[in-house]
Amino acid sequence: MTHLHFDHCGGSVQWNADKTGYEVAFKNAKYWSNENHWEWATKPNVREKASFLSENILPMQESGQLNFIKRPAGDFLSTSELGFGIFFADGHTEKQMLPHIQYQDKTIVFCADLLATAGHIPIPYVMGYDTRPLLTMPEKEKFMNAAADQNYYLFLEHDAHNEIITVERTEKGVRLKDRFSCNEILT
């Protein structure tokens, strides 16, 4: 999971049979996070307390299905235990993870909340939910420059109109280049 806010992990749990508590929804799944983010989520600050719901998080650990990705000293892990790269960002929430997945000749990046929608491409346009917006901006600038230079395909889970986009450098900074449906990229 990119991070443990309710809108990113809530579907991982369900009511148990007698509706007295929660259990994991996918009995054979392995749930992945990182230790820094897990600590942040299970001992939330006042700003994020309403986003880190223990009923969404703790069943993963209680089931024994929670695993932690070994995080590097820097912000990019070129190859994780899962076989793909991960960019770690701290502006939205502590150690949010953006998976970089190789598919054929493309790098598809699941942008999570570092880039929620195509409307958030300009560096100062950050989410109101970010815990550290002034940190989000340099993280986003580094990521967006890499996305333009390396022609990443950016998957936008929160964008109602754009599934996947590419970006390019312009005189005004990194801007939208192309839009794609998932079907266009995966076929």
PDB file of C-alpha atoms in Angstrom:
ATOM      1  CA  MET A   1       0.000   0.000   0.000  1.00  0.00           C
ATOM      2  CA  THR A   2       1.234   3.479  -0.787  1.00  0.00           C
ATOM      3  CA  HIS A   3       0.180   4.653   2.669  1.00  0.00           C
ATOM      4  CA  LEU A   4      -2.372   3.819   5.336  1.00  0.00           C
ATOM      5  CA  HIS A   5      -4.890   6.668   5.058  1.00  0.00           C
ATOM      6  CA  PHE A   6      -8.443   5.303   5.049  1.00  0.00           C
ATOM      7  CA  ASP A   7      -8.997   5.973   1.348  1.00  0.00           C
ATOM      8  CA  HIS A   8      -5.931   3.913   0.434  1.00  0.00           C
ATOM      9  CA  CYS A   9      -6.285   0.902   2.726  1.00  0.00           C
ATOM     10  CA  GLY A  10      -9.922   0.782   3.876  1.00  0.00           C
ATOM     11  CA  GLY A  11     -10.865  -1.878   1.341  1.00  0.00           C
ATOM     12  CA  SER A  12      -8.275  -4.206   2.842  1.00  0.00           C
ATOM     13  CA  VAL A  13     -10.525  -5.009   5.806  1.00  0.00           C
ATOM     14  CA  GLN A  14     -14.128  -6.051   6.377  1.00  0.00           C
ATOM     15  CA  TRP A  15     -16.497  -6.866   9.213  1.00  0.00           C
ATOM     16  CA  ASN A  16     -15.912 -10.284  10.727  1.00  0.00           C
ATOM     17  CA  ALA A  17     -18.716 -12.881  10.479  1.00  0.00           C
ATOM     18  CA  ASP A  18     -20.569 -11.814  13.644  1.00  0.00           C
ATOM     19  CA  LYS A  19     -19.921  -8.094  13.031  1.00  0.00           C
ATOM     20  CA  THR A  20     -18.125  -7.617  16.347  1.00  0.00           C
ATOM     21  CA  GLY A  21     -14.836  -6.546  14.819  1.00  0.00           C
ATOM     22  CA  TYR A  22     -12.761  -6.387  11.673  1.00  0.00           C
ATOM     23  CA  GLU A  23     -10.643  -8.837   9.729  1.00  0.00           C
ATOM     24  CA  VAL A  24      -8.587  -8.718   6.558  1.00  0.00           C
ATOM     25  CA  ALA A  25     -10.674  -8.935   3.404  1.00  0.00           C
ATOM     26  CA  PHE A  26      -8.078 -10.913   1.472  1.00  0.00           C
ATOM     27  CA  LYS A  27      -7.009 -13.986   3.427  1.00  0.00           C
ATOM     28  CA  ASN A  28      -4.143 -14.911   1.101  1.00  0.00           C
ATOM     29  CA  ALA A  29      -2.781 -11.392   0.600  1.00  0.00           C
ATOM     30  CA  LYS A  30       0.475  -9.996   1.862  1.00  0.00           C
ATOM     31  CA  TYR A  31       0.092  -6.405   3.005  1.00  0.00           C
ATOM     32  CA  TRP A  32       3.171  -4.226   2.513  1.00  0.00           C
ATOM     33  CA  SER A  33       4.116  -0.979   4.217  1.00  0.00           C
ATOM     34  CA  ASN A  34       7.347   0.319   5.739  1.00  0.00           C
ATOM     35  CA  GLU A  35       8.269   0.544   9.405  1.00  0.00           C
ATOM     36  CA  ASN A  36       8.495   4.338   9.491  1.00  0.00           C
ATOM     37  CA  HIS A  37       5.038   4.769   8.007  1.00  0.00           C
ATOM     38  CA  TRP A  38       3.553   2.033  10.201  1.00  0.00           C
ATOM     39  CA  GLU A  39       4.801   3.815  13.336  1.00  0.00           C
ATOM     40  CA  TRP A  40       3.452   7.122  12.006  1.00  0.00           C
ATOM     41  CA  ALA A  41       0.049   5.576  11.236  1.00  0.00           C
ATOM     42  CA  THR A  42      -0.400   3.617  14.455  1.00  0.00           C
ATOM     43  CA  LYS A  43       0.577   6.602  16.618  1.00  0.00           C
ATOM     44  CA  PRO A  44      -1.038   9.366  14.559  1.00  0.00           C
ATOM     45  CA  ASN A  45      -0.558  13.082  14.979  1.00  0.00           C
ATOM     46  CA  VAL A  46      -3.586  15.309  15.545  1.00  0.00           C
ATOM     47  CA  ARG A  47      -3.672  16.378  11.876  1.00  0.00           C
ATOM     48  CA  GLU A  48      -3.914  12.820  10.529  1.00  0.00           C
ATOM     49  CA  LYS A  49      -5.766  11.036  13.315  1.00  0.00           C
ATOM     50  CA  ALA A  50      -9.048  10.989  11.363  1.00  0.00           C
ATOM     51  CA  SER A  51      -7.262   9.506   8.319  1.00  0.00           C
ATOM     52  CA  PHE A  52      -5.520   6.652  10.142  1.00  0.00           C
ATOM     53  CA  LEU A  53      -8.362   4.481  11.389  1.00  0.00           C
ATOM     54  CA  SER A  54      -7.122   1.631  13.574  1.00  0.00           C
ATOM     55  CA  GLU A  55      -9.894  -0.653  12.308  1.00  0.00           C
ATOM     56  CA  ASN A  56      -8.432  -0.266   8.795  1.00  0.00           C
ATOM     57  CA  ILE A  57      -4.849  -0.837   9.878  1.00  0.00           C
ATOM     58  CA  LEU A  58      -4.494  -3.207  12.825  1.00  0.00           C
ATOM     59  CA  PRO A  59      -6.203  -6.281  11.277  1.00  0.00           C
ATOM     60  CA  MET A  60      -3.315  -6.485   8.785  1.00  0.00           C
ATOM     61  CA  GLN A  61      -0.840  -6.875  11.631  1.00  0.00           C
ATOM     62  CA  GLU A  62      -3.110  -9.061  13.770  1.00  0.00           C
ATOM     63  CA  SER A  63      -3.562 -11.506  10.877  1.00  0.00           C
ATOM     64  CA  GLY A  64       0.200 -11.923  10.488  1.00  0.00           C
ATOM     65  CA  GLN A  65      -0.040 -10.745   6.877  1.00  0.00           C
ATOM     66  CA  LEU A  66       1.781  -7.418   7.329  1.00  0.00           C
ATOM     67  CA  ASN A  67       5.264  -7.090   5.844  1.00  0.00           C
ATOM     68  CA  PHE A  68       7.685  -4.176   5.816  1.00  0.00           C
ATOM     69  CA  ILE A  69       9.712  -3.040   2.845  1.00  0.00           C
ATOM     70  CA  LYS A  70      13.330  -2.372   3.725  1.00  0.00           C
ATOM     71  CA  ARG A  71      13.729   1.347   3.160  1.00  0.00           C
ATOM     72  CA  PRO A  72      17.011   2.815   1.902  1.00  0.00           C
ATOM     73  CA  ALA A  73      18.749   5.814   3.443  1.00  0.00           C
ATOM     74  CA  GLY A  74      17.666   7.977   0.492  1.00  0.00           C
ATOM     75  CA  ASP A  75      14.291   8.542  -1.111  1.00  0.00           C
ATOM     76  CA  PHE A  76      14.480   5.949  -3.905  1.00  0.00           C
ATOM     77  CA  LEU A  77      14.745   2.191  -3.688  1.00  0.00           C
ATOM     78  CA  SER A  78      15.627   0.931  -7.159  1.00  0.00           C
ATOM     79  CA  THR A  79      14.523  -2.653  -6.518  1.00  0.00           C
ATOM     80  CA  SER A  80      12.375  -3.627  -3.548  1.00  0.00           C
ATOM     81  CA  GLU A  81      11.657  -7.100  -2.214  1.00  0.00           C
ATOM     82  CA  LEU A  82       8.611  -6.985  -4.472  1.00  0.00           C
ATOM     83  CA  GLY A  83      10.675  -6.571  -7.639  1.00  0.00           C
ATOM     84  CA  PHE A  84       9.963  -2.919  -8.413  1.00  0.00           C
ATOM     85  CA  GLY A  85      11.325   0.500  -7.511  1.00  0.00           C
ATOM     86  CA  ILE A  86       9.779   2.761  -4.881  1.00  0.00           C
ATOM     87  CA  PHE A  87      10.020   6.526  -4.367  1.00  0.00           C
ATOM     88  CA  PHE A  88       9.504   7.523  -0.727  1.00  0.00           C
ATOM     89  CA  ALA A  89       7.939  10.919   0.011  1.00  0.00           C
ATOM     90  CA  ASP A  90       7.243  12.635   3.334  1.00  0.00           C
ATOM     91  CA  GLY A  91       5.217  15.734   2.463  1.00  0.00           C
ATOM     92  CA  HIS A  92       1.766  14.164   2.301  1.00  0.00           C
ATOM     93  CA  THR A  93       2.415  11.710   5.125  1.00  0.00           C
ATOM     94  CA  GLU A  94       5.534  10.058   6.538  1.00  0.00           C
ATOM     95  CA  LYS A  95       7.184   7.681   4.047  1.00  0.00           C
ATOM     96  CA  GLN A  96       4.390   7.421   1.491  1.00  0.00           C
ATOM     97  CA  MET A  97       5.502   4.963  -1.205  1.00  0.00           C
ATOM     98  CA  LEU A  98       5.148   5.422  -4.968  1.00  0.00           C
ATOM     99  CA  PRO A  99       5.731   2.100  -6.782  1.00  0.00           C
ATOM    100  CA  HIS A 100       7.597   2.220 -10.121  1.00  0.00           C
ATOM    101  CA  ILE A 101       6.468  -0.806 -12.117  1.00  0.00           C
ATOM    102  CA  GLN A 102       8.118  -1.892 -15.365  1.00  0.00           C
ATOM    103  CA  TYR A 103       5.631  -3.040 -17.976  1.00  0.00           C
ATOM    104  CA  GLN A 104       7.004  -3.884 -21.408  1.00  0.00           C
ATOM    105  CA  ASP A 105       9.065  -0.784 -22.296  1.00  0.00           C
ATOM    106  CA  LYS A 106       7.225   1.544 -19.899  1.00  0.00           C
ATOM    107  CA  THR A 107       7.694   2.669 -16.311  1.00  0.00           C
ATOM    108  CA  ILE A 108       4.263   3.081 -14.721  1.00  0.00           C
ATOM    109  CA  VAL A 109       4.247   4.979 -11.432  1.00  0.00           C
ATOM    110  CA  PHE A 110       1.314   4.792  -9.037  1.00  0.00           C
ATOM    111  CA  CYS A 111       1.350   8.414  -7.862  1.00  0.00           C
ATOM    112  CA  ALA A 112      -0.794   8.015  -4.729  1.00  0.00           C
ATOM    113  CA  ASP A 113      -1.189  11.454  -3.135  1.00  0.00           C
ATOM    114  CA  LEU A 114       2.046  13.065  -4.307  1.00  0.00           C
ATOM    115  CA  LEU A 115       0.215  13.783  -7.575  1.00  0.00           C
ATOM    116  CA  ALA A 116      -3.484  13.220  -6.967  1.00  0.00           C
ATOM    117  CA  THR A 117      -4.817  14.600 -10.263  1.00  0.00           C
ATOM    118  CA  ALA A 118      -3.547  16.162 -13.486  1.00  0.00           C
ATOM    119  CA  GLY A 119      -4.657  19.483 -12.008  1.00  0.00           C
ATOM    120  CA  HIS A 120      -1.930  19.082  -9.375  1.00  0.00           C
ATOM    121  CA  ILE A 121       0.970  19.023 -11.866  1.00  0.00           C
ATOM    122  CA  PRO A 122       2.303  22.551 -11.148  1.00  0.00           C
ATOM    123  CA  ILE A 123       4.699  22.273  -8.217  1.00  0.00           C
ATOM    124  CA  PRO A 124       2.842  24.690  -5.864  1.00  0.00           C
ATOM    125  CA  TYR A 125      -0.474  22.870  -6.405  1.00  0.00           C
ATOM    126  CA  VAL A 126      -0.352  20.452  -3.495  1.00  0.00           C
ATOM    127  CA  MET A 127      -3.152  18.711  -1.643  1.00  0.00           C
ATOM    128  CA  GLY A 128      -4.784  20.422   1.318  1.00  0.00           C
ATOM    129  CA  TYR A 129      -4.356  17.132   3.183  1.00  0.00           C
ATOM    130  CA  ASP A 130      -0.553  17.256   3.060  1.00  0.00           C
ATOM    131  CA  THR A 131       1.001  17.305   6.521  1.00  0.00           C
ATOM    132  CA  ARG A 132       4.104  19.124   5.266  1.00  0.00           C
ATOM    133  CA  PRO A 133       3.210  21.033   2.081  1.00  0.00           C
ATOM    134  CA  LEU A 134       6.529  22.888   2.003  1.00  0.00           C
ATOM    135  CA  LEU A 135       8.270  19.510   1.899  1.00  0.00           C
ATOM    136  CA  THR A 136       5.860  18.169  -0.721  1.00  0.00           C
ATOM    137  CA  MET A 137       6.975  20.824  -3.212  1.00  0.00           C
ATOM    138  CA  PRO A 138      10.674  19.861  -3.500  1.00  0.00           C
ATOM    139  CA  GLU A 139       9.770  16.152  -3.406  1.00  0.00           C
ATOM    140  CA  LYS A 140       7.237  16.704  -6.149  1.00  0.00           C
ATOM    141  CA  GLU A 141       9.662  18.806  -8.198  1.00  0.00           C
ATOM    142  CA  LYS A 142      12.302  16.059  -8.049  1.00  0.00           C
ATOM    143  CA  PHE A 143       9.733  13.405  -8.930  1.00  0.00           C
ATOM    144  CA  MET A 144       8.104  15.410 -11.747  1.00  0.00           C
ATOM    145  CA  ASN A 145      11.462  16.248 -13.342  1.00  0.00           C
ATOM    146  CA  ALA A 146      12.357  12.545 -13.289  1.00  0.00           C
ATOM    147  CA  ALA A 147       8.916  11.719 -14.711  1.00  0.00           C
ATOM    148  CA  ALA A 148       9.468  14.120 -17.618  1.00  0.00           C
ATOM    149  CA  ASP A 149      13.082  13.092 -18.246  1.00  0.00           C
ATOM    150  CA  GLN A 150      12.425   9.343 -18.035  1.00  0.00           C
ATOM    151  CA  ASN A 151       8.972   9.412 -19.665  1.00  0.00           C
ATOM    152  CA  TYR A 152       7.134   7.812 -16.752  1.00  0.00           C
ATOM    153  CA  TYR A 153       3.490   6.881 -17.202  1.00  0.00           C
ATOM    154  CA  LEU A 154       1.759   8.362 -14.162  1.00  0.00           C
ATOM    155  CA  PHE A 155      -1.267   6.518 -12.808  1.00  0.00           C
ATOM    156  CA  LEU A 156      -3.637   8.953 -11.053  1.00  0.00           C
ATOM    157  CA  GLU A 157      -6.011   7.140  -8.725  1.00  0.00           C
ATOM    158  CA  HIS A 158      -7.867  10.255  -7.555  1.00  0.00           C
ATOM    159  CA  ASP A 159      -8.428  11.838 -10.983  1.00  0.00           C
ATOM    160  CA  ALA A 160     -11.972  11.318 -12.286  1.00  0.00           C
ATOM    161  CA  HIS A 161     -10.992  12.224 -15.865  1.00  0.00           C
ATOM    162  CA  ASN A 162      -7.412  11.022 -16.361  1.00  0.00           C
ATOM    163  CA  GLU A 163      -6.257   7.484 -15.648  1.00  0.00           C
ATOM    164  CA  ILE A 164      -2.658   7.745 -16.842  1.00  0.00           C
ATOM    165  CA  ILE A 165      -0.694  10.761 -18.026  1.00  0.00           C
ATOM    166  CA  THR A 166       2.781  11.680 -19.180  1.00  0.00           C
ATOM    167  CA  VAL A 167       4.472  15.012 -18.548  1.00  0.00           C
ATOM    168  CA  GLU A 168       7.140  17.123 -20.219  1.00  0.00           C
ATOM    169  CA  ARG A 169       9.384  20.038 -19.334  1.00  0.00           C
ATOM    170  CA  THR A 170       8.272  23.436 -20.662  1.00  0.00           C
ATOM    171  CA  GLU A 171       9.357  27.026 -20.094  1.00  0.00           C
ATOM    172  CA  LYS A 172       6.695  27.151 -17.336  1.00  0.00           C
ATOM    173  CA  GLY A 173       7.953  23.975 -15.663  1.00  0.00           C
ATOM    174  CA  VAL A 174       6.722  20.403 -15.975  1.00  0.00           C
ATOM    175  CA  ARG A 175       3.310  20.234 -17.628  1.00  0.00           C
ATOM    176  CA  LEU A 176       0.857  17.665 -19.019  1.00  0.00           C
ATOM    177  CA  LYS A 177       1.998  15.982 -22.238  1.00  0.00           C
ATOM    178  CA  ASP A 178      -0.473  13.157 -22.979  1.00  0.00           C
ATOM    179  CA  ARG A 179      -3.453  11.333 -21.468  1.00  0.00           C
ATOM    180  CA  PHE A 180      -4.098   7.594 -21.721  1.00  0.00           C
ATOM    181  CA  SER A 181      -6.620   5.060 -20.530  1.00  0.00           C
ATOM    182  CA  CYS A 182      -5.279   1.987 -18.756  1.00  0.00           C
ATOM    183  CA  ASN A 183      -6.432  -0.099 -21.714  1.00  0.00           C
ATOM    184  CA  GLU A 184      -4.291   1.952 -24.099  1.00  0.00           C
ATOM    185  CA  ILE A 185      -1.185   1.361 -22.003  1.00  0.00           C
ATOM    186  CA  LEU A 186      -1.773  -2.280 -21.110  1.00  0.00           C
ATOM    187  CA  THR A 187      -2.662  -3.576 -24.578  1.00  0.00           C
TER     188      THR A 187
END
